[in-house]
Each structure stands twice: as C-alpha cells, then as structure tokens.
Short mmCIF file of C-alpha atoms and ligand atoms in Angstrom, two decimals:
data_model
loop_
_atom_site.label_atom_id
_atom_site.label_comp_id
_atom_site.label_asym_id
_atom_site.label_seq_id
_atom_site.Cartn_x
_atom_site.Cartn_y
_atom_site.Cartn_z
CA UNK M 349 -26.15 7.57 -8.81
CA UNK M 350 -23.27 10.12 -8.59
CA UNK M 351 -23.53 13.57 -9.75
CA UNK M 352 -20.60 12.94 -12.07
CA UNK M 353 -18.20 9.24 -12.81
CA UNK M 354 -15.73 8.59 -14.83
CA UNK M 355 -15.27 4.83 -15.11
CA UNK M 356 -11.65 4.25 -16.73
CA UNK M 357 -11.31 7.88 -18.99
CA UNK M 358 -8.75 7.94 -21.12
CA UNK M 359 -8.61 10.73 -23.79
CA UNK M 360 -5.51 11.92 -25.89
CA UNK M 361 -5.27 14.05 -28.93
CA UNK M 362 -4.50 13.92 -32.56
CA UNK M 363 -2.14 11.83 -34.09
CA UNK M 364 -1.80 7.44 -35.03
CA UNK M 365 -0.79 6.02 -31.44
CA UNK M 366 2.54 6.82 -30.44
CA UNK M 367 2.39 10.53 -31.46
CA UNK M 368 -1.18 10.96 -29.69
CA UNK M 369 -0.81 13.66 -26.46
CA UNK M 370 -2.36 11.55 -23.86
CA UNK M 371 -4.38 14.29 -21.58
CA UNK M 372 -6.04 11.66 -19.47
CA UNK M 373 -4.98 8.74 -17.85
CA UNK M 374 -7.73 5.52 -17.31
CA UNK M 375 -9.34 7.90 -14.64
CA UNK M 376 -11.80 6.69 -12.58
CA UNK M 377 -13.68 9.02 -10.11
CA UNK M 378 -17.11 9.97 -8.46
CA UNK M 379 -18.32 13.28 -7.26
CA UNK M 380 -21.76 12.37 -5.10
CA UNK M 381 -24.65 14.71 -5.77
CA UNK M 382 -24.65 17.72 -3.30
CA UNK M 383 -20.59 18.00 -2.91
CA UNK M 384 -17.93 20.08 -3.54
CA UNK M 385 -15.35 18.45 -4.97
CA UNK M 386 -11.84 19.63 -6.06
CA UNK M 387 -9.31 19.18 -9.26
CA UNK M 388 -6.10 19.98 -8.15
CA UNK M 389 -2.96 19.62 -10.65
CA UNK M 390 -0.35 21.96 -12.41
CA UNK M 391 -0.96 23.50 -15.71
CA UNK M 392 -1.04 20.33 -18.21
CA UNK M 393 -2.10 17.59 -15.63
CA UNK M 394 -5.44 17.43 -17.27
CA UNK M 395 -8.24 19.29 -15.22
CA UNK M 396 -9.25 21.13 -18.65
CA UNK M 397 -10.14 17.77 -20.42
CA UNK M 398 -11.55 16.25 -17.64
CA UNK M 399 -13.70 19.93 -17.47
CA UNK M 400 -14.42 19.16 -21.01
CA UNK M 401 -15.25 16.07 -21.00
CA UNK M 402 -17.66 16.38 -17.77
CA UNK M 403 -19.91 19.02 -20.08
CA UNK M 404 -20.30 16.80 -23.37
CA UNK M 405 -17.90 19.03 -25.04
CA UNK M 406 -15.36 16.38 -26.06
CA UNK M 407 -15.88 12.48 -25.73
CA UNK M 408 -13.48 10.50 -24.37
CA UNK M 409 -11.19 7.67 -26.31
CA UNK M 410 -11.80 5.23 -24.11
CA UNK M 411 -13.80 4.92 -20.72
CA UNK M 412 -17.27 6.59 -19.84
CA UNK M 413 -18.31 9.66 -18.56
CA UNK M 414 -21.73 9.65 -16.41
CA UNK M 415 -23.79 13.11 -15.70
CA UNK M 416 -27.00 12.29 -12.45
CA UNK M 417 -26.80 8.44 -14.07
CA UNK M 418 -26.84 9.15 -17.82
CA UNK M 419 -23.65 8.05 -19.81
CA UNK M 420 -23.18 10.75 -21.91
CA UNK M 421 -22.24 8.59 -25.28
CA UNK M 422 -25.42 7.31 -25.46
CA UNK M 423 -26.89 10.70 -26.18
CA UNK M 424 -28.66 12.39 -29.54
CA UNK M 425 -27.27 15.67 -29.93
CA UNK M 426 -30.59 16.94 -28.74
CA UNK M 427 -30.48 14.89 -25.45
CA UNK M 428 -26.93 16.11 -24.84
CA UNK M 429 -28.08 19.77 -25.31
CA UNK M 430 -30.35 19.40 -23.05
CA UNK M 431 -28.37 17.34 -20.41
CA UNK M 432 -25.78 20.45 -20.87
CA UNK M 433 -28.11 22.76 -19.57
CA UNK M 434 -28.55 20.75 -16.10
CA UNK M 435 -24.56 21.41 -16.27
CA UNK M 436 -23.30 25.72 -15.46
CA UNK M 437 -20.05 26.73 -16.38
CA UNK M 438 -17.91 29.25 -14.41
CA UNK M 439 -14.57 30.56 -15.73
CA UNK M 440 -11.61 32.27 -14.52
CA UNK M 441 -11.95 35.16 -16.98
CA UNK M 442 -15.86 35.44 -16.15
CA UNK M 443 -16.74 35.77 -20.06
CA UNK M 444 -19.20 38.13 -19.60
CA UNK M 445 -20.74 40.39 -22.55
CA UNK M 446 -19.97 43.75 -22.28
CA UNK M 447 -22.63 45.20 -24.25
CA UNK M 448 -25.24 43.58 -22.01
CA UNK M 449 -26.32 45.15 -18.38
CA UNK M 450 -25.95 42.81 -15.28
CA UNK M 451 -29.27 41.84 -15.42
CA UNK M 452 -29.27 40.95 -19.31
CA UNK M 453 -26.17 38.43 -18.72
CA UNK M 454 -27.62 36.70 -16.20
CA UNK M 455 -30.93 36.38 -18.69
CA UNK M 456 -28.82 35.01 -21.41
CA UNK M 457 -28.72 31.74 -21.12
CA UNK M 458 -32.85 31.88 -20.35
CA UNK M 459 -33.08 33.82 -23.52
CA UNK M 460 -31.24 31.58 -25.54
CA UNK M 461 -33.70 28.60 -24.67
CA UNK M 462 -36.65 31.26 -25.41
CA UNK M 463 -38.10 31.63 -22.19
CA UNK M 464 -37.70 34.17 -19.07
CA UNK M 465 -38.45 33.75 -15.54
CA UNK M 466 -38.09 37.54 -14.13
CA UNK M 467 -39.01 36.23 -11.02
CA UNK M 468 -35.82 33.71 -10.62
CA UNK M 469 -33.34 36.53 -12.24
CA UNK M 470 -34.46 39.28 -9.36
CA UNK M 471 -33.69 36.18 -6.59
CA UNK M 472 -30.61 35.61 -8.22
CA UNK M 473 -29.56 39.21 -8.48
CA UNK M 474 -30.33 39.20 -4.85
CA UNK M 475 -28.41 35.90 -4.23
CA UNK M 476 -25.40 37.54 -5.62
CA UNK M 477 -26.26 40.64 -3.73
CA UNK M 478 -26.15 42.31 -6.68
CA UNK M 479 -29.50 44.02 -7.02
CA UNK M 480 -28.38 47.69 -7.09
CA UNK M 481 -26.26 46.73 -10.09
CA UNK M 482 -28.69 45.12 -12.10
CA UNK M 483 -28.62 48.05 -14.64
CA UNK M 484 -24.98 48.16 -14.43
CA UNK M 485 -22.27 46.95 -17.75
CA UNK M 486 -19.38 44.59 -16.64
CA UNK M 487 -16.74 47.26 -17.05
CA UNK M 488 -18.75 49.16 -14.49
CA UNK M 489 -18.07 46.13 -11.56
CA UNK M 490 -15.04 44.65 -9.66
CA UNK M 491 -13.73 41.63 -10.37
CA UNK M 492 -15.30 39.94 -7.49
CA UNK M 493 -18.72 41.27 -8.82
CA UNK M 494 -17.88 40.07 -12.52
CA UNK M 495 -17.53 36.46 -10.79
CA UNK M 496 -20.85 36.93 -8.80
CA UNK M 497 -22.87 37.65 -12.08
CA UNK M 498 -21.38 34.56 -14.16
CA UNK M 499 -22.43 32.86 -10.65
CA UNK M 500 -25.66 34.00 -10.94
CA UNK M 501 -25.84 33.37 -15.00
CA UNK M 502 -24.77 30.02 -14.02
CA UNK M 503 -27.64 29.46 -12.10
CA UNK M 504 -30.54 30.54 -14.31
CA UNK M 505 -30.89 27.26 -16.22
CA UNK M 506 -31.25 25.71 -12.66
CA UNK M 507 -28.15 23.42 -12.98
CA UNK M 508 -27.68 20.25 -11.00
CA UNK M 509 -24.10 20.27 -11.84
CA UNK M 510 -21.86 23.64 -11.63
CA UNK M 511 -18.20 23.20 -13.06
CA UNK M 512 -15.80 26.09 -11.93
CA UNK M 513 -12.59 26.54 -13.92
CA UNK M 514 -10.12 28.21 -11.34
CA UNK M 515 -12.89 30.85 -10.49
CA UNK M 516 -10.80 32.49 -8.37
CA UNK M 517 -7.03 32.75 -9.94
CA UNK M 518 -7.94 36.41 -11.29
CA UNK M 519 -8.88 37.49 -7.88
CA UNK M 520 -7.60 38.92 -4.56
CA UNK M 521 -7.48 36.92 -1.26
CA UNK M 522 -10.47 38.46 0.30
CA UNK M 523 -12.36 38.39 -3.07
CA UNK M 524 -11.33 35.02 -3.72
CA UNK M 525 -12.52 34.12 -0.10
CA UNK M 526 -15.98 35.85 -0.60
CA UNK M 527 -16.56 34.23 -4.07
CA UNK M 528 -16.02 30.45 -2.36
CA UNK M 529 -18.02 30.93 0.44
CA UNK M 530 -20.95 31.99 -1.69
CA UNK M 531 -19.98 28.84 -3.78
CA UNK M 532 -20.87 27.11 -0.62
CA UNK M 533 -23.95 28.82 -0.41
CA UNK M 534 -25.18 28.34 -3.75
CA UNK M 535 -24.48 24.31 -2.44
CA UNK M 536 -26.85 24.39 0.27
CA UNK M 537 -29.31 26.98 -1.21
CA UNK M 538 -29.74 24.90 -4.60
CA UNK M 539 -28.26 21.52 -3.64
CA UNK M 540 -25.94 22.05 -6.99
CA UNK M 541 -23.14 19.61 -7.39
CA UNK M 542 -20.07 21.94 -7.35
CA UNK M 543 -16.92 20.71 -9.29
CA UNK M 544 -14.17 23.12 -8.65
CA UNK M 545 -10.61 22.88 -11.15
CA UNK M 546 -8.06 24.83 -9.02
CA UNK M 547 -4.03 25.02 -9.32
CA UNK M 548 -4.05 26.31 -5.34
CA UNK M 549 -4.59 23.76 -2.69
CA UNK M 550 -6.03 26.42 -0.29
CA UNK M 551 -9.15 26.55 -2.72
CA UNK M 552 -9.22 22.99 -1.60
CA UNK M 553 -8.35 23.07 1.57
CA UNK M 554 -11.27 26.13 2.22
CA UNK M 555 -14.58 24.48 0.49
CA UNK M 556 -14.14 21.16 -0.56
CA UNK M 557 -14.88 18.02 0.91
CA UNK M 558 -12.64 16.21 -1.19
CA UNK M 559 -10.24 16.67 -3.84
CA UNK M 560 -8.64 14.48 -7.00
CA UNK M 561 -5.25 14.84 -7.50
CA UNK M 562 -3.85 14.92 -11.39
CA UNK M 563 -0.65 14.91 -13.02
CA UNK M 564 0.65 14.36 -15.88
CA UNK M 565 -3.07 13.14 -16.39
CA UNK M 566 -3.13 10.33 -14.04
CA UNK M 567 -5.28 10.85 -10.68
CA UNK M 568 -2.16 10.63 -8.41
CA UNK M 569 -4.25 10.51 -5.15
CA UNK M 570 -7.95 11.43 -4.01
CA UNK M 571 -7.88 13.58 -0.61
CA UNK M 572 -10.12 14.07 1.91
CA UNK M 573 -10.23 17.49 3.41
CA UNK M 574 -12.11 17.82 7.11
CA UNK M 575 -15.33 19.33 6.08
CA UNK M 576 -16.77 22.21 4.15
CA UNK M 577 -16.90 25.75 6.13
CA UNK M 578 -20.02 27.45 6.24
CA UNK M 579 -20.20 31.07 7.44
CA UNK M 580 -21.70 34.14 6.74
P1 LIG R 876 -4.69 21.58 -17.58
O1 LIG R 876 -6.08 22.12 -17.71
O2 LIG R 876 -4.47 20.81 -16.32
O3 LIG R 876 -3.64 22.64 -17.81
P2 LIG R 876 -5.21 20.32 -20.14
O4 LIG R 876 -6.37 19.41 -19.99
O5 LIG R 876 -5.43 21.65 -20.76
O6 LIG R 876 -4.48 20.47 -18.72
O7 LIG R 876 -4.08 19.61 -20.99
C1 LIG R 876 -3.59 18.29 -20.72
C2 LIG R 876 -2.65 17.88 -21.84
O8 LIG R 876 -3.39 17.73 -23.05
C3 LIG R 876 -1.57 18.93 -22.15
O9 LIG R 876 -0.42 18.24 -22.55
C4 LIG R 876 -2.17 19.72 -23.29
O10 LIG R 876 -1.17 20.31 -24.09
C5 LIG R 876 -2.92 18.63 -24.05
N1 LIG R 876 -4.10 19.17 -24.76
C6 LIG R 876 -5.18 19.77 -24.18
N2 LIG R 876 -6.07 20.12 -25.11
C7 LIG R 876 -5.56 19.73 -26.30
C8 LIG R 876 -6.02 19.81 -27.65
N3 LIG R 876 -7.21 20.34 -27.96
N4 LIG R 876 -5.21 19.30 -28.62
C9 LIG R 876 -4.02 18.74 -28.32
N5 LIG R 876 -3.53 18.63 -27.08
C10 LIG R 876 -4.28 19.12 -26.08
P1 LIG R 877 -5.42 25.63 -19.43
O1 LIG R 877 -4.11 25.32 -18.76
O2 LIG R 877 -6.31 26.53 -18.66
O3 LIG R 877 -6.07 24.42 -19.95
P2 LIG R 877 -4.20 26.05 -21.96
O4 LIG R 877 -3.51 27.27 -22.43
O5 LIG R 877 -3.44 24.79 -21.64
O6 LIG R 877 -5.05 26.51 -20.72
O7 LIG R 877 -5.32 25.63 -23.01
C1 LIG R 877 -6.15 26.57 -23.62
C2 LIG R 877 -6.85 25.89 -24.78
O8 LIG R 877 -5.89 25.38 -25.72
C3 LIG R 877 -7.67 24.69 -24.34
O9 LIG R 877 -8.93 24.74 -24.99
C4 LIG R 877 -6.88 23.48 -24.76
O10 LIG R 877 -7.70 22.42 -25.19
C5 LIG R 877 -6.09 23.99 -25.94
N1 LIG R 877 -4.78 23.31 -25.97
C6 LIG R 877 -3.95 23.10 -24.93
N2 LIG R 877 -2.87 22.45 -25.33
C7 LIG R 877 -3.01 22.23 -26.66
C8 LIG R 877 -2.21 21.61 -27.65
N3 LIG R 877 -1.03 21.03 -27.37
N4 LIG R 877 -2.67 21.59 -28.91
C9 LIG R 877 -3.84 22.14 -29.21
N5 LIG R 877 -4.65 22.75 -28.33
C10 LIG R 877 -4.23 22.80 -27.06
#
C-alpha cells in the first residue's frame, strides 16, 4: 500500500454550502513508502489542510485519507493516537521547549507515552550530530541546530511517516541545504516516508523525487524531479 493516499479529498470550512471556504479540491494522490515527496503551492493553495488532514488532525468532508493502508475514518480515537505516533511532525518555527535541554526535547515525545529508550536518544543525538549539545537549551543553538533537534524529536517515536511543514523557510541557504540533505539521510537510514510542504521549488527540485502541485486547492499538476541527491 502507499505510505500516504488521498482518494478524492475534499475538505472546506464552516458555513451551509455556498459560504463554506473550500481548502481542498477532490484530491487524489499517493506518496509510496520510502519517498520524498513534495507540496508545492502559494500561501492558501492548501498544503496546511492536506498536512492536517495526513496526521488525523482534521477529517476530510468528502474523500479518504489512507496512512501504510489504514483509512483513517475508520479509527477509535485510541487507534488514531496510536497511528499518529507512526506519523513525526516538523515545523518551520521548530516548536521547541525552552525550558527543556536538547536532550530532554528530543525525550519528549518518549516521555509522554511513558517509556525511554536512552539508548535510541544518544544515536539520535549523534544522528543530528548534536551530541556535544545534548545539555544545551534551544536559545543556546542556531537555527539550523533548532531544526536538527525537532529532527531528531521527530524520530524518537520511530515514525514511518515524517511530515515537514516548510522546514526550511526560517533558514539560510547553506543551513537550509544541510537540513535537506540530512532529510535525505534520515530516508535511507530509517526508510521514513518524508512528506515535505514547501512554497520554494528549489526544496523540490534538491530532495524530492516528486512533487504535487496545489492551488487554489486543486492539485494543478504532479512533477517528477530527476532523482534524489545523496551526498555527504
Ligand atoms: P496553505 O497552507 O497552502 O497556506 P491552508 O491549508 O492553510 O493553505 O488554507 C487553504 C484555504 O483554507 C485558505 O483559504 C484558508 O484561509 C482556508 N482555511 C485553512 N484553515 C482554515 C480554518 N481552520 N477555518 C477556515 N478556513 C481555513
Ligand atoms: P499557513 O499559510 O502556514 O497555513 P496560515 O496563517 O494560513 O498559515 O494559517 C495558520 C492557522 O490559521 C492554520 O491553523 C489555519 O488552519 C488557520 N486558518 C487559516 N485561514 C483561516 C481562516 N480563514 N479562518 C480560520 N482559520 C484559518
């Protein structure tokens, strides 16, 4: 099964019909397991709902929405909690807490399931090469390294699915460059499913295999880009 479908998503907001803000479109799509796979669009073409509506966190008006073969509607709350956690989030702004050390975010989400795995955090710390900052508070890091430890906190629950929310609009070229290629890596290290929602079509054009374009939320066109890069 794909990683992620959509078979005919439409969602809109509020209102009786006719006043209802149609976000998405009768989309139909399917990310296969193991690829990286682009959202391209300007702001209000839908990539946000779509986000949403990949995670469980909205359901759509019409249409379904499949996670690794499950369609999420059929779901108890419980099951969908649970299929959330085989689904990371990355954001633009990070969201980190700033009371908590490196190490302590990247625990978080392992904490709130009360368990640990000490082990997994210290390969992840080193995954992120963040080691030497483990002890470190957020306001303490770069940008770049505030990305690397939502990465890693990502990671912890061992997702099969990682959706990125324009992870790199708050950063610098060469940041923003370091931060997909170890998006790549986290692909062929982990075998995660990487969905990437970008407004820049060189985020596309650098990691993704292929890429859905939205506007006005309608898939306009699906590109195929030549390959994903690998380097070191
Ligand atoms: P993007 O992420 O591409 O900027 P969004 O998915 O955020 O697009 O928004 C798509 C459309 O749906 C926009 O017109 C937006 O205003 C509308 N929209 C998004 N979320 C909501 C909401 N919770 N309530 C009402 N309208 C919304
Ligand atoms: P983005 O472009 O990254 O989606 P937005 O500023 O459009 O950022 O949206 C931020 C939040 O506001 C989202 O959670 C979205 O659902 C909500 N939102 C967007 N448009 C509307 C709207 N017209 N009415 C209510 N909520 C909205």
């Amino acid at each position: 099964a794909p990683a992620v479908e959509f078979a005919g998503v439409t969602k809109h907001y509020g209102g009786p019909a006719g006043s209802a803000v149609v976000a998405l479109d009768d989309v139909s799509l399917a990310v296969e397991a193991g690829e990286i796979f682009g959202i391209l669009g300007e702001s209000g073409a839908g990539k946000s709902t779509l986000l949403r509506l990949c995670n469980g966190l909205e359901s759509p008006s019409a249409g379904r929405v499949s996670v690794e073969g499950t369609d999420l509607s059929t779901l108890s709350k419980a099951r969908l909690a649970a299929m959330r956690r085989r689904i990371g989030v990355v954001f633009q702004g990070f969201n980190l807490l700033g009371n908590r050390t490196v190490r302590q975010n990247i625990e978080l989400p392992l904490k709130l399931q009360r368990t640990r795995d000490r082990e997994f955090v210290d390969q992840l710390l080193d995954f992120v090469s963040l080691s030497h900052r483990a002890g470190n508070y957020p306001a303490q890091l770069s940008g770049g390294e505030k990305q690397r430890v939502a990465i890693a906190r990502s990671l912890v629950t061992r997702p099969g699915v990682l959706l990125c929310d324009e992870p790199t609009s708050a950063l610098d070229t060469q940041t923003t460059h370091d931060i997909l290629n170890l998006l790549v890596h986290t692909r062929d290290r982990f075998g995660t499913t990487i969905v990437i929602v970008t407004h820049e079509l060189d985020v596309v054009k650098a990691i993704c295999r292929r890429a859905a374009v939205f506007e006005g939320g309608r898939l306009r066109e699906t590109l195929t880009v030549r390959g994903e890069r690998r380097e070191k």
